[in-house]
Amino acid sequence: MDKQAAKKISEKLRKEIEQHNWRYHVLDSPLISDAEFDTLLLQLQQIEKEYPDLVTADSPTQRVGGQPAAGFAAVTHRVPMLSLDNAFSVDDLGDFVRRARNIEPDAEMEFVVELKVDGLAVSLQYEEGVFVRGATRGDGESGEDISHNLRTVRSIPLRLHKPLTLEVRGEVYMPRASFIKLNEERQEADLPLFANPRNAAAGSLRQLDPKVAASRNLDMFVYGLGFSPHFNPPTHYEALRSLRSLGLRVNPDIVILSDLEEVVSYCERWRRERYSLPYDIDGLVVKINDLALQQLLGTTAKSPRWAIAYKFPAEQKVTRVEAITVQVGRIGTLTPLAELTPVELAGTVVKRASLHNEDILREKDVRIGDYVIIQKAGDIIPEVVEVVKNKRTGEEVPFVMPASCPACGSEVSRLPGEVALRCFNPACPAQILERITHFAARGAMDIEGLGPAAAAQLLEAGLIEDAADIYTLKDKKEDMLTLERKADKSVDNLLASIERSKNQPLWRLLYGLGIRFVGTRTAKLLAENFGSLDEIISATQEQLEAVPEVGPKIAESVRSFFSLESSGRFVDKLRRGGVALSQGRHVAGSKPLHGKTFVLTGTLPSYSREEAAKLIEEAGGSVAGSVSKSTDYVVAGEKAGSKLDKARKLDVAIMDENGLKQLLGI
Ligand code: IVH
């Protein structure tokens, strides 16, 4: 492809990708599949690889591929980033409303009430519509330049819908589900866990290497303006509306209310319903709508007088530790658990809380019989905050971690540098059970009806010894029917679900194997790069490390997993059971040229017109006879005639055979 064509195509692709990105991440209404999106991105990446000087700052490829920052440069906020005063009660809210009313007693006062999303305040600067810089709040006067990480947040547009120069502010956060998944993966990798989604978001933005933030699924809501002298909406609500129409993501649950009673009842509603949101909020923010009035009210050194945060009380409960048990994980990790007198907390009944490991257990000094304060980390995972020491009677019993595995009796020990005690017996029944349920879990092979209870039943009855044996169950239906609570229908459903799992994508199988450090993300990368399990099994350390994001630790873990004799036997069983162990590349299922119209003209160097058309059609595109406005690409060969002229006139992207080959990935 010549440079002129590359430029035109890359511009077109950039626009198209950002449009789809906005539809997906801001509007929540995608038009194309993820695979189709990936293909567009891949096409752009290929062109930019060939012509690196065509890469623009707002290119969607820059979201992920950025270089690590050398450090965090200081950014001075042209308008200080203040924080908010807190109201902890309805009375406090009433005081705020009255104070505001006193300034302009005759004015019709409107309040905008917004959710107070629990994340990190950031400022985004746009110059002529292009994202140029993003910073943390810091001390309010100046923060740190974290542009490289903010670029990875898909809901932050790299280009606004209009070429405006302005600064906006908002909250970057991590959705609760992503936080849970991240911590699960970290637990598996023996990395320290994040206490809540806010810390996880903050930790992700504080990285020098943007790849970390890119893998963390951060999101953002914009809630106001910063320094923006050329943009003067009359009200805050109007400002938010404009920001939304510029392509920025504004929270949908924002209302205008005009009296205290309404404000209080809206706050109460969200206090009750906060757990129905996919992210954490720690209260609501009440702001005066009229921007002129805001000016009049002004600010104190720390916070504006025109806004207040109504904070929810943190939900904590006191309950009693009835026992401390030890759970054995899939790779033999011993986790102490506090078995609690059940209490309702933040929307669910809590019966147990993880004490994480021996060090934390000791540090918190939790004893059997203690009363403890519990809360949910990030409002989800119950944790013991502290022991209520003044409730101690002296009868409480300190807990000592066992020297042998509670499930199989093998000796347990800590690997150097690790915090957890481990049982190293691969035949440990607790580990086997965990491995089976992991294999069948929704995020892995997704086998419905094969939860812990069913797996334990099958193991106990001797019908299976490991997860691969489930593929022999179809010949053991009679035996299965003798198991307790196994009716004909549920056995049939389970067998059907097992059958279906045989064709799950390779990454699901790979993740399901439970290789240490191989979470879903790594599994996808490995599957994509090697295409089959056998290729992965025979890959060398270097070949594994050549996969993006796979370092020596992961590569070593993969190699040592497949060097085990037991793993070899397991894979053989899968093969005999008819499980698909290979498949094309990750995006193979999608058609890279889906929906694209081509016109061919002139003689191509190596393909006949028919051959080229066939290739395009096989890749999902269509070939038309004449050039029109709806033509996406014209492929021109030697002696191209009027079609080429028309393409130029209509500003349609033109490419040669090489350009076509690139689009086709051949
Ligand atoms: S307005 C000058 N609106 O709460 C006032 N803040 O305690 C600027 N926050 O630093 C803040 N959601 O990180 C505002 N809808 C919202 C918010 C919000 C969350 C955070 C923000 C701020 C902190 C203040």
XYZ file of C-alpha atoms and ligand atoms in Angstrom:
690
model
C 0.000 0.000 0.000
C 1.439 3.414 -0.808
C 1.668 6.024 1.884
C -1.140 8.154 0.535
C -3.536 5.224 0.646
C -2.250 4.160 4.052
C -2.917 7.636 5.383
C -6.440 7.717 4.088
C -7.275 4.233 5.290
C -5.761 4.763 8.705
C -7.728 7.982 9.157
C -10.900 6.192 8.217
C -10.161 3.275 10.498
C -9.328 5.563 13.411
C -12.648 7.327 13.099
C -14.521 4.101 12.758
C -12.806 2.488 15.749
C -13.356 5.467 18.042
C -16.987 5.561 16.973
C -17.445 1.899 17.898
C -15.492 2.443 21.079
C -17.808 5.261 22.101
C -20.889 3.217 21.268
C -19.616 0.344 23.391
C -18.061 2.078 26.367
C -20.054 5.289 26.663
C -23.455 4.539 25.148
C -23.449 0.872 26.075
C -24.936 -0.031 22.698
C -22.366 -1.640 20.421
C -23.063 -2.158 16.737
C -20.396 -4.779 16.052
C -19.011 -7.810 17.855
C -15.848 -7.690 19.945
C -14.082 -9.825 17.354
C -15.015 -7.431 14.574
C -13.760 -4.559 16.685
C -10.474 -6.389 17.311
C -10.081 -6.920 13.597
C -10.470 -3.228 12.819
C -7.883 -2.435 15.461
C -5.561 -5.056 14.032
C -5.863 -3.559 10.563
C -4.971 -0.128 11.892
C -2.066 -1.553 13.863
C -0.700 -3.206 10.753
C -0.821 -0.002 8.747
C 0.764 1.998 11.566
C 3.474 -0.610 11.869
C 4.388 -0.115 8.265
C 4.182 3.678 8.465
C 5.038 4.630 12.040
C 4.927 8.344 11.256
C 1.215 8.030 10.526
C 0.525 7.260 14.195
C -1.377 10.128 15.775
C -1.749 10.952 19.462
C -5.445 10.184 19.297
C -5.042 6.869 17.499
C -6.947 4.100 19.295
C -3.843 1.926 18.995
C -2.194 4.284 21.460
C -4.563 3.160 24.174
C -2.668 -0.056 24.675
C 0.666 0.137 22.958
C 2.097 3.126 24.805
C 5.584 3.074 26.238
C 6.134 2.998 29.995
C 6.494 6.477 31.472
C 9.856 7.418 32.942
C 8.159 8.934 35.981
C 5.181 11.063 36.856
C 5.538 14.683 35.784
C 3.787 17.280 37.940
C 0.724 18.961 36.463
C -0.434 22.228 37.979
C -4.211 22.519 37.978
C -5.238 25.852 36.493
C -8.373 25.675 38.598
C -7.685 23.934 41.922
C -9.270 20.505 42.337
C -11.131 20.968 45.573
C -12.693 18.298 47.673
C -16.164 18.243 49.169
C -17.557 18.992 52.579
C -19.433 16.068 54.042
C -22.984 15.840 55.326
C -23.487 12.792 57.508
C -27.141 13.305 58.324
C -30.361 14.782 57.008
C -29.792 17.707 59.385
C -26.428 18.410 57.800
C -28.078 18.369 54.387
C -30.770 20.749 55.639
C -28.085 23.167 56.861
C -26.452 23.140 53.440
C -29.714 23.857 51.626
C -30.636 26.665 54.050
C -27.225 28.310 53.752
C -27.494 28.272 49.980
C -31.034 29.690 50.080
C -29.899 32.556 52.314
C -27.569 33.842 49.644
C -30.390 34.415 47.180
C -33.616 34.110 49.170
C -35.807 34.920 46.203
C -34.107 32.676 43.677
C -35.771 29.504 42.565
C -33.133 27.085 43.791
C -32.406 23.916 41.894
C -30.143 21.123 43.071
C -28.410 18.580 40.926
C -27.986 15.297 42.776
C -25.352 12.838 41.544
C -23.991 9.515 42.690
C -20.671 9.796 44.486
C -18.735 7.083 42.721
C -15.957 5.694 44.875
C -12.822 5.951 42.796
C -10.183 8.499 42.033
C -10.639 12.108 40.921
C -8.845 12.928 37.683
C -8.656 15.862 35.321
C -8.669 15.450 31.536
C -7.370 18.146 29.214
C -8.502 18.430 25.603
C -6.946 20.736 23.057
C -9.029 21.357 19.982
C -10.883 18.218 20.802
C -7.834 15.983 21.243
C -6.989 14.422 24.600
C -3.582 15.804 25.513
C -3.134 15.272 29.229
C -4.696 13.643 32.244
C -3.721 14.065 35.856
C -4.535 12.954 39.371
C -5.927 15.388 41.906
C -2.777 15.261 44.011
C -2.943 17.906 46.719
C -5.580 19.829 44.764
C -3.059 22.401 43.515
C -1.019 20.030 41.431
C -1.254 16.360 40.606
C 0.645 13.788 38.596
C 0.565 13.290 34.855
C -1.004 9.880 34.297
C -1.946 10.410 30.625
C -0.341 7.116 29.592
C -2.663 5.190 31.896
C -5.794 7.260 31.249
C -5.440 6.644 27.520
C -6.091 2.975 28.224
C -9.513 3.725 29.731
C -11.903 3.004 26.893
C -14.658 5.328 28.034
C -12.278 8.294 27.887
C -12.535 9.652 24.342
C -9.187 10.393 22.713
C -11.029 12.882 20.519
C -14.190 14.808 21.386
C -17.056 15.118 18.947
C -16.169 18.809 18.541
C -12.726 20.474 18.406
C -13.067 22.196 21.785
C -10.299 23.134 24.193
C -11.408 22.380 27.711
C -10.630 20.557 30.916
C -13.100 18.179 32.515
C -13.092 16.298 35.783
C -14.463 13.042 36.880
C -13.969 9.807 38.699
C -12.034 6.804 37.440
C -13.198 3.608 39.087
C -13.033 -0.143 38.831
C -16.356 -1.983 38.428
C -17.014 -4.372 41.304
C -16.962 -7.492 39.100
C -13.570 -6.547 37.687
C -12.255 -6.001 41.193
C -13.372 -9.468 42.289
C -11.817 -11.057 39.238
C -8.593 -9.153 39.650
C -8.263 -10.230 43.265
C -9.007 -13.834 42.339
C -6.221 -13.716 39.816
C -3.898 -12.067 42.291
C -4.695 -14.662 44.911
C -3.811 -17.343 42.401
C -0.543 -15.595 41.642
C 0.259 -15.104 45.327
C 0.206 -11.335 44.912
C -1.090 -9.052 47.655
C -4.830 -8.411 47.340
C -6.403 -4.992 46.928
C -8.599 -4.000 49.831
C -11.355 -2.484 47.677
C -12.079 -1.325 44.115
C -10.898 2.205 44.888
C -7.443 1.009 45.921
C -7.323 -1.264 42.911
C -8.166 1.661 40.598
C -5.596 3.878 42.320
C -2.950 1.158 42.147
C -3.618 0.705 38.444
C -3.258 4.409 37.662
C -0.060 4.678 39.662
C 1.832 2.345 37.338
C 4.524 3.496 34.972
C 3.725 0.795 32.454
C 0.328 1.473 30.816
C -0.127 -2.232 30.044
C -1.122 -2.764 33.660
C -3.876 -0.154 33.564
C -4.944 -1.465 30.146
C -5.548 -4.902 31.619
C -7.554 -3.622 34.590
C -10.880 -2.679 33.026
C -11.126 0.802 34.501
C -14.010 3.073 33.713
C -14.836 6.734 34.153
C -17.710 9.122 34.755
C -17.226 12.811 34.083
C -18.939 15.043 36.671
C -17.860 18.585 35.956
C -15.777 21.230 34.276
C -12.289 22.369 35.139
C -10.507 25.219 33.375
C -12.659 25.866 30.325
C -12.888 29.588 29.543
C -14.512 29.154 26.148
C -17.337 27.034 27.365
C -20.014 28.825 29.368
C -23.178 26.839 29.944
C -25.739 28.487 32.238
C -26.215 25.533 34.573
C -24.298 22.530 35.828
C -26.901 20.183 34.376
C -26.566 21.866 31.001
C -22.783 21.500 31.256
C -23.130 17.770 31.885
C -25.488 17.448 28.933
C -22.976 19.143 26.670
C -20.154 16.992 27.968
C -22.232 13.938 27.196
C -22.850 15.138 23.663
C -19.110 15.651 23.229
C -18.677 11.909 23.754
C -17.739 11.914 27.429
C -19.348 9.421 29.775
C -21.710 11.066 32.237
C -23.549 9.060 34.867
C -27.180 8.389 33.891
C -28.553 8.681 37.446
C -28.325 12.438 37.758
C -31.445 14.427 38.652
C -32.522 18.018 39.185
C -34.547 18.474 42.372
C -35.849 21.593 43.988
C -36.518 20.920 47.623
C -34.836 19.311 50.572
C -37.439 16.606 50.962
C -36.916 15.376 47.409
C -33.161 15.482 47.842
C -33.365 13.450 51.040
C -35.643 10.851 49.518
C -33.391 10.488 46.459
C -30.419 9.978 48.781
C -32.370 7.445 50.830
C -33.338 5.567 47.699
C -29.704 5.146 46.742
C -28.697 4.212 50.259
C -31.064 1.262 49.892
C -30.270 0.481 46.295
C -26.541 1.137 46.155
C -25.695 -2.529 45.887
C -27.732 -2.887 42.728
C -25.141 -0.764 40.903
C -22.171 -2.495 39.229
C -19.776 -0.104 41.006
C -19.332 1.275 44.489
C -20.754 4.574 45.603
C -20.037 5.998 49.016
C -22.771 8.624 48.975
C -24.342 11.285 46.801
C -23.224 14.750 45.823
C -25.686 17.635 45.953
C -24.747 20.613 43.782
C -26.427 23.929 43.099
C -27.458 23.936 39.482
C -27.112 27.594 38.530
C -23.468 28.315 37.678
C -23.795 32.060 38.342
C -25.096 31.206 41.782
C -22.200 28.830 42.282
C -19.836 31.721 41.535
C -21.627 33.877 44.044
C -21.334 31.267 46.761
C -17.647 30.710 46.043
C -15.361 28.302 47.827
C -13.504 27.901 51.070
C -9.832 26.937 50.902
C -10.750 23.262 50.753
C -14.175 22.924 49.223
C -16.901 24.698 47.292
C -19.860 26.197 49.156
C -22.122 25.168 46.294
C -21.793 21.428 46.729
C -21.844 18.877 49.501
C -21.282 15.133 49.758
C -23.956 13.159 51.571
C -21.990 10.177 52.824
C -23.535 6.807 53.590
C -22.561 5.348 56.905
C -20.097 2.468 56.323
C -21.953 -0.750 56.921
C -20.271 -2.730 59.637
C -21.621 -5.376 61.971
C -20.383 -7.103 65.063
C -20.596 -10.877 65.100
C -18.910 -13.816 66.762
C -16.224 -16.134 65.471
C -17.672 -19.580 66.106
C -14.763 -21.461 64.642
C -11.735 -21.031 62.465
C -11.409 -23.525 59.640
C -8.800 -24.033 56.976
C -9.653 -24.291 53.309
C -7.343 -26.019 50.864
C -7.261 -24.337 47.455
C -6.673 -25.710 43.988
C -2.929 -25.394 44.173
C -2.843 -26.464 47.801
C -2.890 -23.009 49.404
C -4.182 -23.121 52.988
C -6.540 -20.251 53.797
C -7.861 -19.701 57.318
C -11.560 -18.802 57.429
C -13.541 -17.285 60.281
C -16.861 -19.152 60.613
C -19.221 -16.478 61.881
C -22.601 -16.314 63.547
C -24.609 -15.332 60.437
C -25.424 -11.633 60.146
C -26.926 -9.517 57.430
C -24.472 -7.050 56.001
C -24.716 -4.777 52.979
C -27.365 -6.819 51.251
C -26.387 -10.427 52.002
C -26.134 -12.832 54.923
C -22.507 -13.275 55.897
C -21.457 -16.587 57.435
C -17.734 -16.594 56.938
C -14.881 -14.262 56.261
C -11.443 -14.970 54.924
C -8.545 -14.377 57.293
C -6.261 -14.570 54.236
C -3.144 -16.162 55.708
C -1.188 -16.916 58.827
C 0.454 -13.477 58.989
C -2.833 -11.593 58.820
C -4.455 -13.980 61.286
C -1.665 -13.259 63.744
C -1.603 -9.546 63.102
C -5.339 -9.221 63.764
C -5.077 -11.714 66.605
C -8.438 -13.284 65.832
C -9.338 -16.054 68.302
C -12.155 -18.582 68.346
C -14.980 -17.093 70.417
C -13.977 -13.483 69.702
C -16.479 -10.814 68.758
C -15.293 -9.122 65.628
C -16.299 -6.120 63.533
C -16.868 -7.167 59.959
C -17.412 -5.192 56.795
C -17.295 -5.922 53.118
C -14.148 -4.994 51.281
C -15.349 -2.991 48.345
C -18.793 -3.811 49.671
C -18.479 -7.393 48.467
C -16.053 -9.686 50.181
C -16.599 -9.941 53.898
C -13.536 -9.194 55.983
C -12.709 -8.970 59.639
C -11.832 -5.359 60.450
C -10.800 -5.920 64.039
C -11.463 -7.847 67.188
C -13.674 -6.175 69.787
C -11.091 -6.696 72.505
C -13.202 -5.359 75.379
C -15.702 -8.156 74.786
C -13.105 -10.796 75.516
C -13.846 -13.053 78.462
C -10.569 -14.937 78.514
C -12.289 -18.036 77.147
C -11.243 -17.292 73.570
C -8.938 -19.812 71.985
C -6.016 -18.707 69.788
C -5.797 -20.557 66.510
C -2.651 -22.170 65.235
C -2.336 -23.065 61.562
C -2.013 -26.823 61.136
C 1.337 -28.445 60.347
C -0.386 -30.903 58.041
C -3.031 -30.576 55.372
C -6.522 -30.839 56.880
C -7.693 -32.722 53.794
C -4.951 -35.286 53.176
C -2.618 -35.107 56.140
C 0.521 -34.290 54.127
C 3.002 -31.962 55.667
C 2.490 -28.301 54.722
C 5.134 -25.620 54.272
C 5.776 -22.170 52.864
C 7.743 -21.648 49.704
C 10.437 -19.026 50.105
C 9.037 -15.540 49.565
C 5.399 -16.677 49.757
C 2.952 -15.812 52.482
C 0.763 -18.880 52.244
C 1.236 -22.360 53.629
C 0.823 -24.996 50.959
C 0.023 -28.670 50.729
C 2.189 -30.108 47.970
C 0.381 -33.410 47.506
C -1.157 -33.335 44.005
C -3.406 -36.248 44.991
C -4.883 -34.288 47.921
C -8.675 -34.767 47.685
C -9.405 -31.148 48.558
C -7.186 -29.968 45.721
C -8.728 -32.459 43.321
C -12.210 -31.256 44.159
C -11.171 -27.623 43.736
C -9.499 -28.432 40.441
C -12.631 -30.112 39.120
C -14.911 -27.259 40.114
C -12.452 -24.779 38.635
C -12.380 -26.740 35.378
C -16.186 -26.715 35.221
C -16.622 -23.122 36.417
C -18.486 -20.544 34.393
C -15.306 -18.662 33.489
C -13.651 -21.901 32.320
C -15.408 -24.839 30.589
C -18.792 -23.597 31.810
C -20.354 -26.945 32.692
C -23.700 -26.373 34.288
C -24.549 -28.710 37.159
C -20.961 -29.539 38.053
C -20.546 -27.415 41.170
C -18.731 -28.497 44.355
C -21.571 -30.714 45.621
C -22.002 -32.664 42.381
C -18.244 -32.985 41.876
C -17.800 -34.291 45.431
C -20.572 -36.819 44.866
C -18.997 -38.129 41.664
C -15.573 -38.344 43.321
C -16.931 -40.163 46.364
C -18.799 -42.658 44.224
C -15.543 -43.353 42.392
C -17.075 -42.384 39.040
C -14.333 -39.852 38.375
C -10.840 -39.271 39.685
C -10.147 -35.984 38.007
C -11.827 -33.421 35.750
C -10.878 -35.211 32.515
C -12.843 -38.276 33.652
C -16.111 -36.388 33.242
C -15.865 -37.156 29.525
C -16.327 -40.860 30.317
C -19.502 -40.235 32.312
C -21.814 -40.697 29.343
C -21.113 -44.434 29.592
C -21.870 -44.450 33.312
C -25.361 -43.029 33.291
C -26.796 -45.982 35.229
C -24.287 -45.453 38.045
C -24.998 -41.754 38.085
C -28.708 -42.374 38.539
C -28.009 -44.248 41.756
C -26.484 -41.117 43.304
C -28.528 -39.157 45.773
C -30.639 -36.334 44.338
C -29.751 -37.320 40.784
C -32.930 -37.586 38.795
C -32.983 -38.706 35.186
C -33.417 -35.167 33.944
C -30.588 -33.644 35.933
C -28.221 -36.405 34.807
C -29.227 -35.798 31.188
C -28.704 -32.062 31.598
C -25.302 -32.558 33.149
C -24.229 -34.969 30.414
C -25.443 -32.567 27.724
C -23.539 -29.744 29.319
C -20.374 -31.879 29.490
C -20.830 -32.775 25.827
C -21.161 -29.118 24.860
C -18.012 -28.192 26.744
C -15.923 -30.304 24.373
C -16.002 -27.503 21.846
C -15.303 -24.608 24.144
C -12.646 -22.182 22.886
C -9.088 -23.215 23.636
C -8.511 -20.422 26.146
C -11.328 -21.750 28.339
C -9.755 -25.176 28.414
C -6.346 -23.702 29.118
C -7.672 -21.562 31.938
C -9.640 -24.550 33.234
C -6.446 -26.582 33.609
C -5.655 -24.335 36.553
C -2.035 -23.636 35.690
C -0.552 -21.284 38.205
C -0.421 -17.641 37.040
C -2.546 -18.457 33.980
C -5.712 -16.423 34.427
C -8.237 -15.845 31.665
C -6.228 -13.042 30.128
C -3.019 -15.042 29.853
C -4.996 -18.049 28.637
C -6.469 -15.965 25.824
C -3.056 -14.665 24.819
C -1.551 -18.141 24.784
C -4.461 -19.624 22.836
C -4.324 -16.789 20.338
C -0.594 -17.122 19.791
C -0.241 -20.883 19.640
C -3.596 -22.014 18.319
C -3.496 -25.476 19.868
C -2.779 -27.144 23.163
C -0.087 -29.310 21.604
C 1.760 -26.225 20.382
C 1.655 -24.795 23.876
C 2.823 -28.068 25.402
C 5.820 -28.253 23.100
C 6.671 -24.543 23.287
C 10.066 -23.610 24.661
C 10.606 -21.084 27.417
C 11.655 -18.505 24.778
C 8.631 -19.156 22.593
C 6.348 -18.721 25.572
C 8.081 -15.538 26.651
C 7.692 -14.155 23.132
C 3.947 -13.881 23.788
C 3.033 -10.336 24.848
C 2.616 -10.011 28.630
C 4.051 -13.464 29.283
C 7.154 -13.124 31.447
C 9.615 -15.723 32.732
C 7.455 -16.546 35.749
C 4.364 -17.437 33.728
C 6.400 -19.229 31.047
C 8.146 -21.286 33.700
C 4.845 -22.171 35.326
C 3.348 -23.320 32.018
C 6.408 -25.419 31.256
C 6.569 -27.015 34.632
C 2.844 -27.799 34.522
C 3.158 -29.653 31.217
C 6.345 -31.406 32.240
C 4.417 -33.256 34.951
C 3.535 -36.809 34.074
C 0.089 -36.313 35.580
C -0.561 -33.402 33.209
C 0.362 -35.591 30.251
C -2.093 -38.237 31.387
C -4.753 -35.596 31.894
C -4.329 -34.192 28.380
C -4.443 -37.727 26.930
C -7.730 -38.336 28.674
C -9.118 -35.094 27.254
C -7.998 -36.133 23.784
C -9.588 -39.561 24.112
C -12.725 -37.947 25.500
C -13.099 -35.918 22.303
C -12.316 -32.485 23.711
C -11.237 -29.969 21.064
C -7.583 -29.222 21.756
C -6.931 -26.883 18.909
C -8.619 -24.216 16.951
C -7.757 -21.308 14.791
C -6.606 -18.007 16.115
C -8.758 -16.130 18.545
C -10.307 -13.903 15.885
C -10.621 -16.689 13.335
C -14.343 -16.979 13.824
C -14.931 -13.406 12.806
C -14.784 -12.077 9.295
C -12.241 -9.272 9.093
C -13.878 -7.506 6.179
C -17.428 -7.932 7.379
C -19.728 -5.260 5.945
C -17.051 -3.684 3.740
C -17.650 -2.941 0.081
C -14.791 -3.173 -2.405
C -14.437 -2.225 -6.027
C -11.690 -3.844 -8.102
C -10.139 -2.059 -11.023
C -7.162 -2.591 -13.303
C -4.889 -5.650 -13.358
C -3.461 -6.848 -10.063
C 0.071 -8.290 -10.087
C -0.692 -11.746 -8.679
C -4.440 -12.265 -8.476
C -7.031 -12.373 -11.186
C -10.124 -10.274 -10.582
C -12.059 -13.458 -9.643
C -9.416 -14.627 -7.201
C -9.281 -11.264 -5.464
C -13.089 -11.140 -5.265
C -13.166 -14.612 -3.772
C -10.639 -13.671 -1.107
C -12.615 -10.559 -0.202
C -15.872 -12.466 -0.020
C -14.371 -15.226 2.062
C -13.272 -12.553 4.519
C -16.840 -11.274 4.753
C -16.582 -8.324 2.373
C -18.548 -7.744 -0.804
C -17.417 -6.657 -4.249
C -19.364 -4.109 -6.256
C -19.086 -3.207 -9.928
C -19.015 0.547 -9.624
C -17.683 3.168 -7.227
C -20.151 5.116 -5.129
C -20.188 6.965 -1.839
C -20.832 3.723 -0.012
C -17.709 2.065 -1.405
C -15.207 1.481 1.376
C -12.114 0.609 -0.603
C -11.010 0.617 -4.208
C -8.297 -1.889 -5.035
C -6.455 -0.585 -8.047
C -4.035 -2.465 -10.274
C -2.257 -1.536 -13.462
C -4.222 0.328 -16.124
C -6.956 1.294 -13.704
C -9.371 3.612 -15.430
C -12.390 5.712 -14.651
C -13.222 3.845 -11.450
C -9.988 5.097 -9.966
C -10.788 8.668 -10.958
C -14.205 8.382 -9.426
C -12.723 6.964 -6.211
C -10.410 9.970 -6.019
C -13.296 12.343 -6.586
C -15.419 10.725 -3.888
C -12.489 10.508 -1.487
C -12.750 6.740 -1.247
C -9.728 4.889 0.170
C -7.546 3.481 -2.594
C -5.074 0.665 -2.205
C -2.972 -1.678 -4.274
C -2.750 -5.454 -4.038
C -0.356 -5.257 -1.119
C -2.809 -3.099 0.769
C -5.514 -5.672 0.170
C -3.228 -8.450 1.348
C -2.582 -6.524 4.523
C -6.265 -6.081 5.206
C -6.694 -9.800 4.673
C -3.771 -10.535 6.940
C -1.955 -12.554 4.241
S -17.696 17.131 42.581
C -15.255 20.789 43.729
N -19.123 15.047 41.897
O -15.640 12.911 45.648
C -16.027 19.552 43.835
N -17.142 14.673 43.150
O -14.932 14.196 48.279
C -15.461 18.475 43.040
N -16.647 12.314 43.572
O -12.578 14.452 44.901
C -16.091 17.198 43.254
N -18.378 11.506 42.487
O -13.210 12.292 43.668
C -18.037 15.476 42.545
N -20.461 13.287 41.159
C -19.363 13.724 41.809
C -18.456 12.838 42.419
C -17.355 13.368 43.099
C -17.288 11.219 43.195
C -15.412 12.358 44.391
C -14.291 13.159 43.786
C -13.939 14.193 44.795
C -14.468 13.599 46.048
C -14.790 14.694 47.019
